[in-house]
Tab-separated table of C-alpha atoms in Angstrom:
chain	number	residue	atom	x	y	z
A	1	MET	CA	6.814	19.223	21.993
A	2	GLU	CA	9.947	17.692	20.481
A	3	MET	CA	10.029	17.567	16.710
A	4	ALA	CA	12.639	15.942	14.490
A	5	ALA	CA	14.838	18.498	12.767
A	6	ILE	CA	14.720	18.649	8.982
A	7	SER	CA	18.479	18.157	8.793
A	8	SER	CA	18.189	14.871	10.662
A	9	SER	CA	15.218	13.560	8.691
A	10	PRO	CA	15.544	9.925	7.609
A	11	ARG	CA	16.349	9.527	3.913
A	12	THR	CA	16.739	5.859	3.007
A	13	VAL	CA	14.113	3.120	3.148
A	14	GLU	CA	15.839	1.598	6.163
A	15	GLU	CA	16.085	4.924	7.997
A	16	ILE	CA	12.444	5.787	7.311
A	17	PHE	CA	11.283	2.352	8.454
A	18	LYS	CA	13.373	2.665	11.617
A	19	ASP	CA	11.725	6.031	12.307
A	20	TYR	CA	8.274	4.552	11.598
A	21	SER	CA	8.912	1.579	13.922
A	22	ALA	CA	10.123	3.821	16.742
A	23	ARG	CA	7.144	6.177	16.493
A	24	ARG	CA	4.813	3.180	16.289
A	25	SER	CA	6.381	1.650	19.421
A	26	GLY	CA	5.728	4.841	21.359
A	27	ILE	CA	2.112	4.934	20.201
A	28	VAL	CA	1.549	1.265	21.033
A	29	ARG	CA	2.947	1.852	24.512
A	30	ALA	CA	0.540	4.748	25.035
A	31	LEU	CA	-2.469	2.676	24.005
A	32	THR	CA	-1.504	-0.507	25.864
A	33	TYR	CA	1.085	-0.476	28.689
A	34	ASP	CA	0.563	3.190	29.560
A	35	VAL	CA	-3.113	3.249	28.667
A	36	ASP	CA	-4.350	4.484	32.067
A	37	GLU	CA	-1.923	7.396	32.008
A	38	PHE	CA	-2.820	8.130	28.393
A	39	TYR	CA	-6.547	8.019	29.165
A	40	ALA	CA	-6.166	10.417	32.069
A	41	THR	CA	-4.026	12.808	30.019
A	42	CYS	CA	-6.735	13.144	27.346
A	43	ASP	CA	-8.986	15.332	29.490
A	44	PRO	CA	-12.004	16.561	27.458
A	45	GLU	CA	-11.844	19.845	29.389
A	46	LYS	CA	-8.493	20.688	27.823
A	47	GLU	CA	-7.933	22.217	24.396
A	48	ASN	CA	-7.470	20.223	21.172
A	49	LEU	CA	-4.969	17.486	21.976
A	50	CYS	CA	-2.971	15.225	19.668
A	51	LEU	CA	-1.119	11.953	20.264
A	52	TYR	CA	2.449	11.964	18.967
A	53	GLY	CA	4.927	9.131	18.691
A	54	HIS	CA	8.580	10.191	18.746
A	55	PRO	CA	11.669	8.654	17.112
A	56	ASN	CA	13.002	7.717	20.570
A	57	GLU	CA	10.029	5.353	21.111
A	58	THR	CA	8.230	7.695	23.506
A	59	TRP	CA	4.734	9.155	23.237
A	60	GLU	CA	3.287	12.553	24.052
A	61	VAL	CA	-0.194	14.058	24.265
A	62	THR	CA	-0.009	17.768	23.603
A	63	LEU	CA	-1.319	20.648	21.529
A	64	PRO	CA	-0.692	20.615	17.778
A	65	ALA	CA	2.260	22.385	16.213
A	66	GLU	CA	1.785	26.138	15.946
A	67	GLU	CA	3.728	26.656	12.734
A	68	VAL	CA	1.843	26.644	9.439
A	69	PRO	CA	2.466	24.525	7.514
A	70	PRO	CA	3.730	22.139	10.201
A	71	GLU	CA	7.169	20.555	9.948
A	72	LEU	CA	5.584	17.099	9.701
A	73	PRO	CA	2.040	15.878	8.927
A	74	GLU	CA	-0.096	16.357	12.026
A	75	PRO	CA	-1.996	13.575	13.836
A	76	ALA	CA	-5.743	13.696	14.482
A	77	LEU	CA	-6.751	16.841	16.316
A	78	GLY	CA	-8.946	16.850	19.431
A	79	ILE	CA	-8.817	13.165	20.342
A	80	ASN	CA	-9.703	14.130	23.922
A	81	PHE	CA	-13.121	15.557	23.041
A	82	ALA	CA	-14.676	12.192	22.209
A	83	ARG	CA	-13.231	10.349	25.195
A	84	ASP	CA	-16.182	10.527	27.555
A	85	GLY	CA	-18.811	10.106	24.844
A	86	MET	CA	-17.698	6.606	23.867
A	87	HIS	CA	-16.908	3.297	25.510
A	88	ARG	CA	-13.256	3.306	26.492
A	89	ARG	CA	-12.327	0.434	24.178
A	90	ASP	CA	-14.128	2.027	21.213
A	91	TRP	CA	-12.416	5.339	21.839
A	92	LEU	CA	-8.987	3.703	22.003
A	93	SER	CA	-9.731	1.867	18.758
A	94	LEU	CA	-10.696	5.148	17.085
A	95	VAL	CA	-7.470	6.789	18.246
A	96	ALA	CA	-5.531	3.771	16.967
A	97	VAL	CA	-7.066	4.036	13.484
A	98	HIS	CA	-6.228	7.727	13.211
A	99	THR	CA	-2.731	7.066	14.517
A	100	ASP	CA	-2.106	4.392	11.872
A	101	SER	CA	-2.999	6.968	9.230
A	102	TRP	CA	-0.644	9.509	10.780
A	103	LEU	CA	2.258	7.052	10.950
A	104	LEU	CA	1.862	6.268	7.244
A	105	ALA	CA	1.614	9.969	6.416
A	106	VAL	CA	4.878	10.716	8.221
A	107	ALA	CA	6.667	7.762	6.625
A	108	PHE	CA	5.667	8.732	3.114
A	109	TYR	CA	6.374	12.400	3.819
A	110	PHE	CA	9.968	11.357	4.513
A	111	GLY	CA	9.827	9.027	1.506
A	112	ALA	CA	8.696	11.665	-0.984
A	113	ARG	CA	11.976	11.385	-2.900
A	114	LEU	CA	12.046	7.596	-3.010
A	115	ASN	CA	11.551	5.918	-6.365
A	116	ARG	CA	8.768	3.477	-7.185
A	117	ASN	CA	10.571	0.325	-6.072
A	118	GLU	CA	11.822	1.959	-2.878
A	119	ARG	CA	8.307	3.096	-1.943
A	120	LYS	CA	7.045	-0.408	-2.603
A	121	ARG	CA	9.765	-1.870	-0.364
A	122	LEU	CA	9.016	0.667	2.371
A	123	PHE	CA	5.314	-0.181	2.381
A	124	SER	CA	6.143	-3.901	2.376
A	125	LEU	CA	8.269	-3.473	5.514
A	126	ILE	CA	5.530	-1.442	7.184
A	127	ASN	CA	2.846	-3.909	6.145
A	128	ASP	CA	4.726	-6.781	7.784
A	129	LEU	CA	4.039	-5.194	11.167
A	130	PRO	CA	0.620	-5.336	12.840
A	131	THR	CA	-1.177	-2.012	12.696
A	132	VAL	CA	-1.727	-0.098	15.913
A	133	PHE	CA	-5.433	-0.831	15.485
A	134	GLU	CA	-4.726	-4.565	15.296
A	135	VAL	CA	-2.629	-4.388	18.457
A	136	VAL	CA	-5.180	-2.365	20.414
A	137	THR	CA	-8.145	-4.503	19.361
A	138	GLU	CA	-6.079	-7.708	19.709
A	139	ARG	CA	-6.848	-8.742	16.171
A	140	LYS	CA	-4.561	-11.311	14.627
A	141	HIS	CA	-2.213	-9.929	11.984
A	142	VAL	CA	-2.606	-12.225	8.967
A	143	LYS	CA	-0.188	-12.033	6.065
A	144	ASP	CA	-1.418	-12.798	2.587
A	145	LYS	CA	-0.505	-16.230	1.303
A	146	PRO	CA	0.227	-16.977	-2.332
A	147	ASN	CA	-2.813	-18.433	-4.091
A	148	VAL	CA	-2.406	-20.670	-7.126
A	149	ASP	CA	-5.677	-19.298	-8.482
A	150	ASN	CA	-4.442	-15.710	-8.427
A	151	GLY	CA	-3.033	-16.020	-11.913
A	152	ASN	CA	-6.342	-17.107	-13.442
A	153	LYS	CA	-8.278	-14.407	-11.602
A	154	SER	CA	-5.819	-11.781	-12.692
A	155	ARG	CA	-6.045	-12.791	-16.328
A	156	SER	CA	-9.839	-12.666	-16.363
A	157	SER	CA	-10.563	-9.655	-14.148
A	158	THR	CA	-7.759	-7.360	-15.303
A	159	LYS	CA	-7.327	-8.764	-18.771
A	160	ARG	CA	-5.009	-6.723	-20.945
A	161	THR	CA	-4.830	-3.921	-18.419
A	162	ASN	CA	-2.218	-4.822	-15.811
A	163	ASP	CA	-0.005	-6.304	-18.502
A	164	GLY	CA	-0.443	-3.265	-20.731
A	165	GLN	CA	-1.708	-5.192	-23.776
A	166	ALA	CA	-4.185	-3.856	-26.337
A	167	LYS	CA	-6.365	-1.823	-23.979
A	168	SER	CA	-3.467	0.022	-22.387
A	169	THR	CA	-1.952	3.029	-24.099
A	170	THR	CA	1.489	2.136	-22.725
A	171	PRO	CA	2.441	-1.502	-23.459
A	172	ARG	CA	4.186	-3.240	-20.645
A	173	VAL	CA	7.953	-2.975	-20.400
A	174	TYR	CA	9.599	-5.543	-18.177
A	175	ASP	CA	11.446	-4.426	-15.047
A	176	GLU	CA	11.919	-5.633	-11.469
A	177	SER	CA	8.509	-4.428	-10.360
A	178	TYR	CA	6.821	-6.958	-12.651
A	179	ALA	CA	8.576	-9.999	-11.197
A	180	GLU	CA	5.499	-10.929	-9.172
A	181	ASP	CA	3.262	-10.665	-12.241
A	182	GLU	CA	5.512	-13.052	-14.129
A	183	ASP	CA	5.259	-15.580	-11.297
A	184	GLU	CA	1.462	-15.346	-11.372
A	185	HIS	CA	1.227	-15.813	-15.150
A	186	GLY	CA	3.922	-18.481	-15.328
A	187	GLU	CA	1.484	-21.188	-16.399
A	188	THR	CA	-0.040	-19.160	-19.236
A	189	LEU	CA	0.620	-20.668	-22.674
A	190	CYS	CA	0.528	-18.910	-26.006
A	191	GLY	CA	-2.583	-19.965	-27.943
A	192	SER	CA	-0.539	-20.065	-31.138
A	193	CYS	CA	2.902	-21.551	-30.407
A	194	GLY	CA	2.257	-23.051	-26.971
A	195	GLY	CA	5.180	-21.175	-25.419
A	196	ASN	CA	5.205	-20.139	-21.742
A	197	TYR	CA	4.466	-16.625	-20.535
A	198	SER	CA	7.490	-14.346	-20.190
A	199	GLY	CA	7.379	-10.839	-18.758
A	200	ASP	CA	9.929	-9.492	-21.210
A	201	GLU	CA	7.779	-10.294	-24.266
A	202	PHE	CA	4.687	-8.512	-25.539
A	203	TRP	CA	1.461	-10.518	-25.130
A	204	ILE	CA	-2.108	-9.790	-26.133
A	205	GLY	CA	-5.355	-11.403	-24.943
A	206	CYS	CA	-8.364	-12.211	-27.092
A	207	ASP	CA	-11.548	-10.520	-25.883
A	208	ILE	CA	-13.668	-13.361	-27.258
A	209	CYS	CA	-12.022	-16.637	-26.205
A	210	GLU	CA	-9.723	-15.059	-23.583
A	211	ARG	CA	-6.685	-16.942	-24.814
A	212	TRP	CA	-3.303	-15.238	-24.686
A	213	TYR	CA	-0.841	-14.894	-27.546
A	214	HIS	CA	2.676	-13.708	-28.180
A	215	GLY	CA	2.297	-10.472	-30.114
A	216	LYS	CA	4.808	-11.769	-32.663
A	217	CYS	CA	2.768	-14.955	-33.189
A	218	VAL	CA	-0.352	-13.017	-34.211
A	219	LYS	CA	1.587	-10.164	-35.840
A	220	ILE	CA	0.422	-7.525	-33.357
A	221	THR	CA	2.943	-4.958	-32.140
A	222	PRO	CA	2.554	-2.816	-29.000
A	223	ALA	CA	2.024	0.213	-31.229
A	224	LYS	CA	-0.704	-1.515	-33.231
A	225	ALA	CA	-2.360	-2.776	-30.044
A	226	GLU	CA	-2.887	0.794	-28.863
A	227	SER	CA	-5.434	1.404	-31.594
A	228	ILE	CA	-7.363	-1.854	-31.075
A	229	LYS	CA	-10.484	-1.447	-28.930
A	230	GLN	CA	-11.479	-5.133	-29.001
A	231	TYR	CA	-8.980	-7.749	-30.079
A	232	LYS	CA	-10.086	-10.969	-31.775
A	233	CYS	CA	-7.520	-13.713	-32.239
A	234	PRO	CA	-7.119	-15.310	-35.724
A	235	SER	CA	-9.334	-18.247	-34.724
A	236	CYS	CA	-12.190	-16.077	-33.443
A	237	SER	CA	-11.864	-13.698	-36.384
A	238	THR	CA	-12.408	-16.618	-38.754
A	239	LYS	CA	-15.434	-17.878	-36.832
A	240	LYS	CA	-17.063	-14.446	-36.601
A	241	GLY	CA	-16.045	-13.351	-40.039
A	242	GLY	CA	-14.368	-10.307	-38.563
A	243	ARG	CA	-10.862	-8.860	-38.435
A	244	PRO	CA	-8.641	-8.256	-35.392
């Protein structure tokens, strides 16, 4: 069985994605165009067999790597044993699911040294492709569409957690990875000054009325917010006779 040498392992996001795409192409070919050959190769009478996709867009059914630990994450072991005990289509779908997991494992094995934004970009590239399971089962690959209601749902269901306000022990610090959050919260207005939401400013949400405020408008700093278990805005504090 051919295995990629460590010295030639892909390093950048683009190289890792290229490797992922090539291995995926080989797997897809095995489970679609070459499916009869693949099916015949997976003889239940043989030993534990694995399906590999190679960087040259070819596929191979063979025994697992002998070295321990293996050079790369290993695919599902013994795919041939279940072949005759299932409907052919169901068995192919099962192999496809396990193969999707293996492809991701290999990609993120190569991407172990990538930073947060690079890993996010790698997964985004991968996620733009249909999974092997979707191809084999002929399911339509649907990409998520922006929803104008996402901002409201985010503010109510993950209030003061994703943004790192009050309930979080590490207040949010703006960087590139929060650009999407800022787009979602763009219509949020400060309950005190009426200003628009901005990702580079500290905000805090009231647990009573669920309005949002600039920290500076209600005199709450990120450090002070860490010690607040339940925040009440000035208006709600007056009504309830309590203190924030």
